[in-house]
């Protein structure tokens, strides 16, 4: 054999040697390939056998496990012992659904895989010229299929049983709940009914109440008849529960029997109560008629007594003896009706006595209330006693009022006697005073003395006014507000007296002013008399005042040529307050202004200018030097400061002051 290095390291290897070398390799490799082929064949056969044996073992194992599972499952599915509650049966159904969803699907796959493995194994055995596989006894595919078929049949029956049983329990639960509900409603309705039917409330009831109880009982009987169907339904449900083998049938039967027994007892009590109500109703009808008669007679008599008590206690207000005598006459007429009223009272109370006698005879318990009236015999007796008590009290009140009215009448006459004297006296004095200023002749001093005399006489009469005031005070304290004996009231007297005092004072003042005017203007008494004559002539109303038309006529008669503007100017002088009348004093002032020489504002300004040394202002020193102290201080306090370029400090404005003296400025 040549080494590879010999060939590589030799520049020119020996071809023969190489060929020999290659030939040797060929023969060596050819023998080795045959051995390998033989080994491969043996391995292949063994691998097939091993695989087939493994498949056989797996089949046997899967078949055994599947058959064992079927064997264990079938008894569970064949168990038909029903549960007593819906919850337990629903749990069984849930377990069956878990079996269907969880436990069975893997077994279905195992069965399918088992069949696939069996078919695959038989195919491989046939292809490898092996004999067919024969499983152990009872583990053939057909055996497994039969077992599976039996499982499914049992499973189907189990499912049908479960659904049937659940429907049965559902029906039982529904019936049981319905039974309980109807029983509860019936028992709630019957609760207290036996006590209600057993009570004897009719023994103390009135006729109206008994009739109401009778109507109520009739309504209850109708309701009782309507509930008969409910009792029959309860019994029918209990019977169906027994037929369906309800697990708690004993309780249902006991409750049903109790309801039936109670129902029979209610029927018996209902009939007994009807009999009792009818019997008592007949007894009460007689009493009711007496109650009605009592009410018919008691109501008008009670109204009469209410009216009598109201009249006897009525607070009357009278203002004369005639009015109180009228009340006394009416009261005497009322007292004359009392004997007849007492007979009516006795007859009314006799009806109630008869009612008590009937109730005592037949053992009827009276409620003490008359259904037709709220009046009781005690009310009638109490009011009658009150009326008898009020009669003498009314007599006393009327007599006291008679005495009071007699005293008031004396006060009226006393006041009227004085007022009828004082009133005309005041009126007379007013007329006399009004004529004094017009008719009295002589000098103004004589008129003044005459008016002073009048004034003193009036003042001396004041005691009569004061005495009348005292009588008026007594009348007011006695609440006397009218007096038919006189037309004069205290207010009229007061007003007249005040007017009298005012008139005499005003008249005296007018004469005093006339004296001042006469002395200031230098008018003679004859001129004043002429002015008075003219004024009185045109004073048509004789009230000491002239209207504007009368004043115009007077001026025209005296020679004045008056236009509307001129007359308006004159009216502003004689009637500065626009009262619409011209007094005698204003007439005198106007006439003296027109006929006498008077000082003017210009004359006063000229006099001040002389004192001021022909200046337009005057100083304080000049005033105090030229005028008396009082007049100087008067001017200083009222003159305003003079404003001008040539004026020294403290200069006063005598021009505006002079204008203000005659009302020609706002100073």
XYZ file of C-alpha atoms in Angstrom:
667
model
C 0.000 0.000 0.000
C 1.297 3.405 -0.828
C 1.236 6.244 1.511
C -0.210 9.491 0.300
C 2.995 11.259 1.184
C 4.831 9.019 -1.239
C 2.722 10.271 -4.054
C 2.825 13.868 -3.033
C 6.525 14.047 -2.406
C 7.447 12.047 -5.595
C 7.859 14.172 -8.683
C 6.668 11.390 -10.905
C 4.736 8.663 -9.045
C 4.597 5.077 -10.294
C 1.395 4.697 -12.330
C 1.285 0.964 -11.807
C 1.610 1.342 -8.168
C -1.155 3.889 -8.138
C -3.456 1.667 -10.171
C -2.745 -1.235 -7.891
C -3.471 1.035 -5.001
C -6.830 2.157 -6.408
C -7.864 -1.433 -7.230
C -7.271 -2.472 -3.696
C -9.460 0.345 -2.495
C -12.261 -0.634 -4.853
C -12.428 -4.199 -3.630
C -12.280 -3.169 -0.046
C -15.137 -0.708 -0.402
C -17.356 -3.093 -2.401
C -17.372 -5.710 0.400
C -18.096 -3.171 2.987
C -21.206 -1.897 1.081
C -22.848 -5.348 1.008
C -22.458 -5.699 4.786
C -23.901 -2.296 5.314
C -26.894 -3.107 3.129
C -27.546 -6.283 5.075
C -27.337 -4.465 8.366
C -29.663 -1.788 7.146
C -32.283 -4.321 6.116
C -32.180 -6.000 9.501
C -32.480 -2.671 11.288
C -35.434 -1.676 9.144
C -37.299 -4.892 9.879
C -36.615 -4.584 13.559
C -37.702 -0.935 13.602
C -41.023 -1.828 11.969
C -41.607 -4.596 14.467
C -40.706 -2.345 17.342
C -43.020 0.386 16.099
C -45.858 -2.091 15.594
C -45.400 -3.493 19.058
C -45.416 0.027 20.486
C -48.662 0.807 18.670
C -50.172 -2.436 19.969
C -49.197 -1.594 23.505
C -50.566 1.935 23.186
C -53.842 0.582 21.771
C -54.184 -1.883 24.612
C -53.475 0.826 27.128
C -55.859 3.402 25.592
C -58.577 0.785 25.151
C -58.268 -0.313 28.776
C -58.424 3.270 30.078
C -61.362 4.201 27.859
C -63.338 1.094 28.800
C -62.563 1.672 32.463
C -63.825 5.298 32.194
C -66.997 4.120 30.475
C -67.493 1.513 33.178
C -67.192 4.128 35.910
C -69.367 6.740 34.140
C -72.362 4.597 33.284
C -73.415 3.973 36.950
C -73.231 7.732 37.620
C -75.471 8.401 34.639
C -77.847 5.601 35.624
C -78.400 7.141 39.077
C -82.012 8.486 39.030
C -82.362 9.492 42.656
C -84.112 12.892 42.525
C -83.183 15.795 44.769
C -85.796 17.616 46.814
C -84.793 21.130 45.939
C -84.408 22.957 42.703
C -80.966 24.137 43.707
C -79.727 20.545 44.148
C -81.221 19.468 40.833
C -79.712 22.453 39.091
C -76.372 21.410 40.584
C -76.849 17.948 39.064
C -77.588 19.557 35.719
C -74.515 21.735 36.086
C -72.420 18.624 36.887
C -73.818 16.927 33.789
C -72.969 19.982 31.707
C -69.448 19.912 33.139
C -69.284 16.236 32.118
C -70.376 17.182 28.613
C -68.093 20.187 28.327
C -65.017 19.055 30.311
C -64.854 15.320 30.916
C -66.363 13.747 27.799
C -64.608 15.715 24.989
C -61.116 14.308 25.877
C -62.622 10.794 25.892
C -64.150 11.386 22.494
C -60.729 12.356 21.201
C -59.205 9.255 22.840
C -61.835 7.044 21.168
C -61.154 8.676 17.825
C -57.379 8.393 18.310
C -57.787 4.744 19.307
C -59.595 3.971 16.085
C -56.978 5.877 14.080
C -54.151 4.006 15.792
C -55.877 0.662 15.217
C -56.351 1.336 11.500
C -52.808 2.658 11.154
C -51.414 -0.437 12.901
C -53.370 -2.825 10.677
C -52.160 -0.975 7.574
C -48.548 -1.117 8.656
C -48.839 -4.843 9.460
C -50.360 -5.547 6.088
C -47.688 -3.550 4.248
C -44.909 -5.305 6.146
C -46.423 -8.758 5.424
C -47.190 -9.163 9.063
C -50.311 -10.911 10.398
C -53.241 -8.634 11.498
C -53.341 -7.380 15.082
C -55.862 -9.054 17.334
C -56.515 -7.038 20.572
C -57.213 -8.713 23.855
C -60.677 -10.025 24.521
C -63.206 -7.266 24.962
C -60.913 -4.580 23.600
C -61.807 -4.814 19.953
C -62.819 -1.623 18.245
C -66.339 -3.011 17.993
C -66.343 -3.717 21.725
C -65.317 -0.159 22.415
C -67.936 1.148 19.974
C -70.666 -0.891 21.668
C -69.570 0.313 25.091
C -69.561 3.909 23.803
C -73.008 3.466 22.304
C -74.301 2.182 25.627
C -72.723 5.195 27.331
C -74.468 7.618 24.998
C -77.821 5.878 25.475
C -77.479 6.111 29.239
C -76.306 9.714 28.864
C -79.357 10.645 26.792
C -81.705 9.059 29.311
C -79.944 10.843 32.133
C -80.302 14.189 30.442
C -83.979 13.626 29.752
C -84.506 12.595 33.367
C -82.696 15.678 34.622
C -84.788 18.030 32.490
C -88.003 16.262 33.441
C -87.135 16.370 37.110
C -86.152 20.031 36.936
C -89.443 20.875 35.270
C -91.233 18.939 37.982
C -89.370 20.760 40.745
C -89.946 24.054 38.980
C -93.641 23.330 38.903
C -93.523 22.288 42.560
C -91.628 25.449 43.548
C -94.105 27.563 41.610
C -97.067 25.822 43.218
C -95.470 25.992 46.666
C -94.728 29.713 46.267
C -98.210 30.315 44.928
C -99.630 28.317 47.830
C -97.633 30.382 50.345
C -98.594 33.651 48.668
C -102.301 32.858 48.594
C -102.173 31.535 52.126
C -100.378 34.677 53.300
C -102.914 36.937 51.564
C -105.801 34.927 52.975
C -104.343 34.859 56.465
C -103.659 38.610 56.301
C -107.261 39.179 55.244
C -108.662 36.910 57.970
C -106.326 38.348 60.628
C -108.495 39.874 63.320
C -111.735 38.953 61.549
C -112.744 36.436 64.211
C -112.224 39.026 66.951
C -114.125 41.573 64.879
C -117.075 39.224 64.400
C -117.035 38.226 68.060
C -117.145 41.760 69.476
C -120.421 43.195 70.780
C -119.964 46.806 69.768
C -123.630 46.984 68.746
C -124.705 46.838 72.392
C -123.630 50.468 73.013
C -124.206 51.836 69.488
C -126.903 54.208 68.301
C -129.402 53.361 65.591
C -127.373 55.149 62.951
C -124.272 53.343 64.119
C -126.106 50.004 64.111
C -127.311 50.607 60.577
C -123.796 51.527 59.632
C -122.585 48.331 61.304
C -125.222 46.384 59.392
C -124.112 47.855 56.077
C -120.534 47.210 57.044
C -121.449 43.615 57.918
C -123.219 43.156 54.599
C -120.128 44.414 52.845
C -118.078 41.957 54.883
C -120.402 39.097 53.863
C -119.927 40.037 50.213
C -116.192 40.120 50.756
C -116.372 36.772 52.539
C -118.219 35.202 49.620
C -115.651 36.624 47.206
C -112.860 34.993 49.218
C -114.486 31.577 48.863
C -112.715 31.140 45.517
C -109.364 31.887 47.155
C -109.920 29.167 49.751
C -110.866 26.685 47.013
C -107.761 27.667 45.053
C -105.605 27.062 48.121
C -107.132 23.596 48.562
C -106.635 22.775 44.853
C -102.978 23.834 44.967
C -102.402 21.727 48.087
C -103.937 18.698 46.335
C -101.722 19.187 43.260
C -98.636 19.472 45.471
C -99.555 16.138 47.033
C -100.048 14.561 43.632
C -96.635 15.811 42.484
C -95.052 14.311 45.610
C -93.941 17.596 47.134
C -91.264 16.945 49.736
C -92.907 19.255 52.323
C -96.458 18.071 51.690
C -97.127 17.602 55.422
C -96.625 21.292 56.139
C -98.797 22.240 53.159
C -101.593 19.934 54.293
C -101.481 21.230 57.848
C -101.650 24.871 56.710
C -104.453 24.099 54.252
C -106.451 22.338 56.923
C -106.010 25.269 59.321
C -107.286 27.700 56.675
C -110.327 25.525 55.957
C -111.173 25.192 59.653
C -110.810 28.950 60.135
C -113.009 29.555 57.090
C -115.799 27.415 58.531
C -115.532 29.277 61.837
C -115.734 32.657 60.062
C -118.947 31.563 58.360
C -120.512 30.584 61.694
C -119.468 33.849 63.398
C -120.754 35.899 60.439
C -124.245 34.441 60.729
C -124.329 34.932 64.501
C -123.328 38.599 64.159
C -126.030 39.231 61.528
C -128.710 37.800 63.848
C -127.527 39.992 66.733
C -127.411 43.160 64.626
C -130.938 42.624 63.279
C -132.300 42.090 66.783
C -130.685 45.245 68.242
C -131.688 47.307 65.194
C -135.374 46.701 65.811
C -134.999 47.764 69.448
C -133.254 50.977 68.459
C -135.844 52.046 65.897
C -138.297 52.892 68.665
C -135.649 54.827 70.590
C -134.639 56.619 67.411
C -138.149 57.945 66.872
C -138.102 59.344 70.396
C -134.654 60.873 69.797
C -135.986 62.546 66.653
C -139.019 63.932 68.461
C -136.765 65.234 71.246
C -134.505 66.945 68.684
C -137.471 68.552 66.888
C -138.780 70.076 70.108
C -135.442 70.820 71.766
C -133.933 72.758 68.852
C -136.510 75.581 68.667
C -136.746 75.751 72.457
C -132.961 75.977 72.689
C -132.929 78.703 70.055
C -135.552 80.573 72.068
C -133.410 80.304 75.188
C -130.265 81.400 73.277
C -132.135 84.420 71.978
C -133.502 85.122 75.443
C -130.028 84.924 77.026
C -128.603 87.113 74.288
C -131.350 89.696 74.797
C -131.051 89.562 78.585
C -127.284 90.121 78.374
C -127.411 92.610 75.503
C -125.383 95.747 76.197
C -127.805 98.532 75.361
C -127.015 102.186 74.716
C -129.821 104.689 75.230
C -129.827 108.434 75.217
C -133.248 109.285 76.567
C -135.858 108.210 79.083
C -138.183 107.259 76.224
C -135.656 104.756 74.885
C -135.122 103.061 78.266
C -138.891 102.915 78.834
C -139.211 101.117 75.508
C -136.670 98.518 76.671
C -138.518 98.037 79.972
C -141.795 97.443 78.129
C -140.143 94.827 75.886
C -138.630 93.122 78.934
C -142.034 92.938 80.666
C -143.515 91.339 77.565
C -140.707 88.733 77.599
C -141.362 87.865 81.267
C -145.000 87.212 80.407
C -143.920 84.358 78.063
C -141.913 82.452 80.701
C -144.770 80.218 82.056
C -145.579 78.892 78.584
C -141.879 78.298 77.931
C -141.626 76.283 81.157
C -144.412 73.951 79.940
C -142.526 73.354 76.703
C -139.388 72.576 78.680
C -141.162 69.942 80.792
C -142.688 68.293 77.711
C -139.267 68.099 75.998
C -137.565 66.609 79.043
C -140.427 64.068 79.348
C -139.442 62.576 75.964
C -135.949 61.884 77.235
C -137.359 60.282 80.371
C -139.324 57.859 78.187
C -136.135 56.957 76.283
C -134.391 56.081 79.543
C -137.309 53.922 80.609
C -137.248 51.876 77.374
C -133.465 51.416 77.571
C -133.692 50.219 81.156
C -136.512 47.805 80.355
C -134.736 46.073 77.447
C -131.177 46.380 78.736
C -129.971 48.676 75.956
C -126.795 50.604 76.613
C -127.363 54.201 75.559
C -124.397 56.106 74.213
C -125.689 59.283 75.787
C -125.607 61.148 72.455
C -128.677 62.026 70.429
C -127.801 61.498 66.737
C -130.179 64.261 65.658
C -128.945 66.998 67.976
C -126.046 67.943 70.179
C -128.415 69.179 72.830
C -128.809 67.125 75.969
C -131.483 67.396 78.699
C -128.792 68.811 80.952
C -128.107 71.560 78.395
C -131.798 72.471 78.375
C -131.956 72.554 82.178
C -128.746 74.592 82.498
C -129.857 77.179 79.972
C -133.282 77.437 81.606
C -131.643 78.087 84.959
C -129.444 80.711 83.301
C -132.491 82.439 81.790
C -134.247 82.544 85.164
C -131.099 83.956 86.744
C -130.659 86.644 84.083
C -134.225 87.993 84.320
C -133.800 89.798 87.694
C -130.356 90.972 86.662
C -131.909 92.543 83.564
C -134.552 94.203 85.745
C -131.816 95.715 87.880
C -129.812 96.932 84.850
C -132.879 98.600 83.342
C -133.777 100.368 86.587
C -130.197 101.595 86.985
C -130.315 102.942 83.444
C -133.613 104.703 84.177
C -131.980 106.507 87.086
C -128.965 107.411 84.911
C -131.135 108.768 82.103
C -133.129 110.858 84.582
C -129.878 112.370 85.865
C -128.757 112.996 82.261
C -132.057 114.716 81.507
C -131.518 117.056 84.452
C -128.052 117.873 83.127
C -129.450 118.551 79.647
C -132.083 120.928 80.979
C -129.557 122.682 83.209
C -127.107 123.184 80.303
C -129.889 124.236 77.914
C -131.245 126.835 80.341
C -127.864 128.607 80.443
C -126.954 128.066 76.781
C -130.275 129.518 75.620
C -129.381 132.701 77.513
C -125.657 132.944 76.710
C -126.004 132.180 72.984
C -128.430 135.015 72.201
C -126.471 137.361 74.491
C -123.269 136.766 72.505
C -125.115 137.226 69.237
C -126.659 140.461 70.469
C -123.312 141.823 71.619
C -121.754 140.970 68.254
C -124.455 142.969 66.491
C -124.089 145.901 68.908
C -120.322 146.039 68.396
C -120.694 145.919 64.641
C -123.029 148.925 64.838
C -120.840 150.869 67.281
C -118.088 151.431 64.719
C -120.661 152.420 62.138
C -123.408 154.292 63.926
C -121.805 155.916 66.994
C -121.361 159.668 66.486
C -118.962 161.955 68.308
C -115.209 162.045 68.556
C -112.902 159.074 68.275
C -112.146 159.362 71.991
C -115.839 159.076 72.784
C -116.055 156.008 70.537
C -113.021 154.541 72.324
C -114.615 155.060 75.739
C -117.834 153.484 74.551
C -115.977 150.429 73.156
C -113.938 150.060 76.344
C -117.207 149.961 78.243
C -118.443 147.192 75.971
C -115.198 145.309 76.477
C -115.456 145.506 80.259
C -119.059 144.310 80.192
C -118.010 141.346 78.038
C -115.151 140.449 80.376
C -117.474 140.605 83.364
C -119.772 138.089 81.603
C -116.947 135.474 81.545
C -118.185 133.809 84.756
C -121.347 132.680 82.958
C -119.240 131.058 80.244
C -117.157 129.271 82.888
C -120.277 127.945 84.612
C -121.592 126.660 81.263
C -118.228 124.959 80.715
C -118.640 123.169 84.033
C -122.091 121.910 83.051
C -120.690 120.823 79.699
C -117.910 118.913 81.462
C -120.482 117.044 83.553
C -122.436 116.220 80.401
C -119.379 114.810 78.683
C -118.469 112.720 81.709
C -122.011 111.325 81.588
C -121.594 110.630 77.838
C -124.326 113.078 76.848
C -123.761 114.097 73.242
C -127.112 115.562 72.216
C -129.567 117.971 73.797
C -132.987 118.473 72.319
C -133.683 121.410 74.686
C -131.281 123.808 72.956
C -129.688 124.418 69.579
C -126.520 125.735 71.170
C -123.563 123.427 71.764
C -120.553 124.255 73.884
C -118.482 124.499 70.721
C -120.869 127.089 69.293
C -120.690 129.086 72.510
C -116.877 128.895 72.605
C -116.565 130.036 68.988
C -119.069 132.857 69.538
C -117.299 133.980 72.695
C -113.883 133.972 70.975
C -115.306 135.893 68.012
C -116.874 138.393 70.402
C -113.555 138.985 72.174
C -111.741 139.223 68.849
C -114.286 141.612 67.381
C -114.264 144.043 70.322
C -110.447 143.977 70.396
C -110.231 144.542 66.645
C -112.791 147.365 66.797
C -110.891 149.097 69.622
C -107.678 148.714 67.629
C -109.303 150.277 64.564
C -110.362 153.326 66.597
C -106.871 153.588 68.081
C -105.373 153.465 64.592
C -107.824 156.155 63.464
C -106.684 158.360 66.338
C -103.048 157.785 65.364
C -103.817 158.531 61.746
C -105.738 161.687 62.656
C -102.931 162.957 64.841
C -100.187 162.035 62.384
C -101.922 163.444 59.318
C -103.556 166.453 60.983
C -107.036 165.386 59.908
C -109.977 166.981 61.631
C -112.842 165.125 63.251
C -115.175 166.487 60.580
C -113.057 164.922 57.840
C -113.078 161.560 59.642
C -116.830 161.787 59.976
C -117.100 162.462 56.255
C -114.855 159.463 55.492
C -116.988 157.315 57.805
C -120.213 158.506 56.163
C -118.866 157.715 52.685
C -117.611 154.302 53.789
C -120.885 153.401 55.525
C -122.869 154.527 52.520
C -121.092 152.093 50.190
C -120.813 149.284 52.792
C -123.939 147.569 51.503
C -123.459 144.418 53.580
C -123.058 146.489 56.752
C -120.153 144.336 57.869
C -117.475 147.035 58.109
C -115.861 146.051 54.761
C -116.397 147.051 51.133
C -116.144 144.807 48.098
C -113.899 146.018 45.214
C -116.974 147.100 43.229
C -118.333 149.092 46.183
C -114.900 150.670 46.682
C -114.721 151.650 42.996
C -118.194 153.266 43.248
C -117.109 155.148 46.372
C -113.997 156.542 44.646
C -115.976 157.574 41.567
C -118.478 159.384 43.775
C -115.571 161.275 45.339
C -114.366 162.504 41.935
C -111.663 159.976 41.024
C -111.216 159.247 37.344
C -110.353 155.526 37.406
C -109.074 153.310 34.670
C -108.442 149.605 35.125
C -104.704 150.092 35.652
C -105.123 152.921 38.111
C -107.789 151.042 40.099
C -105.554 147.981 40.213
C -102.731 150.146 41.625
C -105.031 151.564 44.278
C -106.239 148.045 45.221
C -102.648 146.977 45.847
C -102.394 149.853 48.311
C -105.645 149.230 50.213
C -105.607 145.380 49.930
C -101.908 144.374 49.863
C -102.743 140.799 51.008
C -105.312 140.375 48.211
C -108.169 139.453 50.599
C -110.819 140.835 48.217
C -112.200 143.422 50.703
C -111.335 146.959 51.835
C -111.492 147.711 55.562
C -112.314 151.112 57.019
C -108.752 151.487 58.291
C -107.338 150.845 54.815
C -109.861 153.317 53.401
C -108.755 155.952 55.939
C -105.054 155.314 55.152
C -105.707 155.756 51.444
C -107.766 158.899 51.854
C -105.249 160.526 54.208
C -102.424 159.632 51.842
C -104.272 161.314 49.041
C -105.223 164.462 50.965
C -102.394 165.065 53.466
C -98.752 165.882 53.002
C -96.477 163.017 54.053
C -92.791 162.275 54.139
C -91.234 160.381 51.248
C -88.097 158.324 50.742
C -86.540 161.161 48.695
C -87.091 163.624 51.535
C -85.399 161.274 54.026
C -82.443 160.768 51.628
C -82.038 164.553 51.300
C -82.000 164.929 55.098
C -79.308 162.200 55.454
C -77.276 163.918 52.690
C -77.281 167.165 54.703
C -76.016 165.262 57.774
C -73.320 163.586 55.623
C -72.034 166.937 54.280
C -73.364 166.221 50.768
C -71.637 162.820 50.533
C -73.290 159.658 49.150
C -72.422 157.845 52.374
C -72.415 158.617 56.063
C -70.086 157.550 58.826
C -70.850 156.097 62.247
C -69.391 159.170 63.975
C -71.617 161.504 61.962
C -74.742 159.498 62.906
C -73.852 159.456 66.582
C -73.044 163.200 66.490
C -76.177 164.369 64.664
C -78.872 161.942 65.966
C -80.071 160.900 69.431
C -78.324 157.768 70.723
C -81.294 155.442 70.260
C -81.999 156.552 66.658
C -78.291 156.569 65.838
C -77.804 153.000 66.992
C -80.961 151.951 65.118
C -79.549 153.341 61.857
C -76.083 151.880 62.453
C -77.534 148.387 63.061
C -79.650 148.447 59.867
C -77.568 150.371 57.328
C -75.448 148.289 54.954
C -71.795 148.992 54.193
C -71.336 151.560 51.419
C -69.387 150.245 48.408
C -67.486 152.921 46.423
C -63.956 154.032 45.525
C -64.035 157.177 47.667
C -65.595 155.543 50.774
C -63.478 155.294 53.943
C -63.634 152.136 56.104
C -66.932 151.836 57.997
C -68.912 154.057 55.600
C -72.682 153.283 55.592
C -75.220 153.388 52.712
C -78.044 155.758 53.769
C -79.691 155.703 50.297
C -80.684 151.993 50.401
C -81.674 152.402 54.042
C -84.063 155.283 53.174
C -85.617 153.267 50.330
C -86.135 150.328 52.682
C -87.984 152.509 55.195
C -90.748 153.058 52.596
C -90.747 149.545 51.234
C -88.894 150.446 48.057
C -86.026 147.953 48.498
C -85.347 144.482 49.937
C -83.417 145.761 52.969
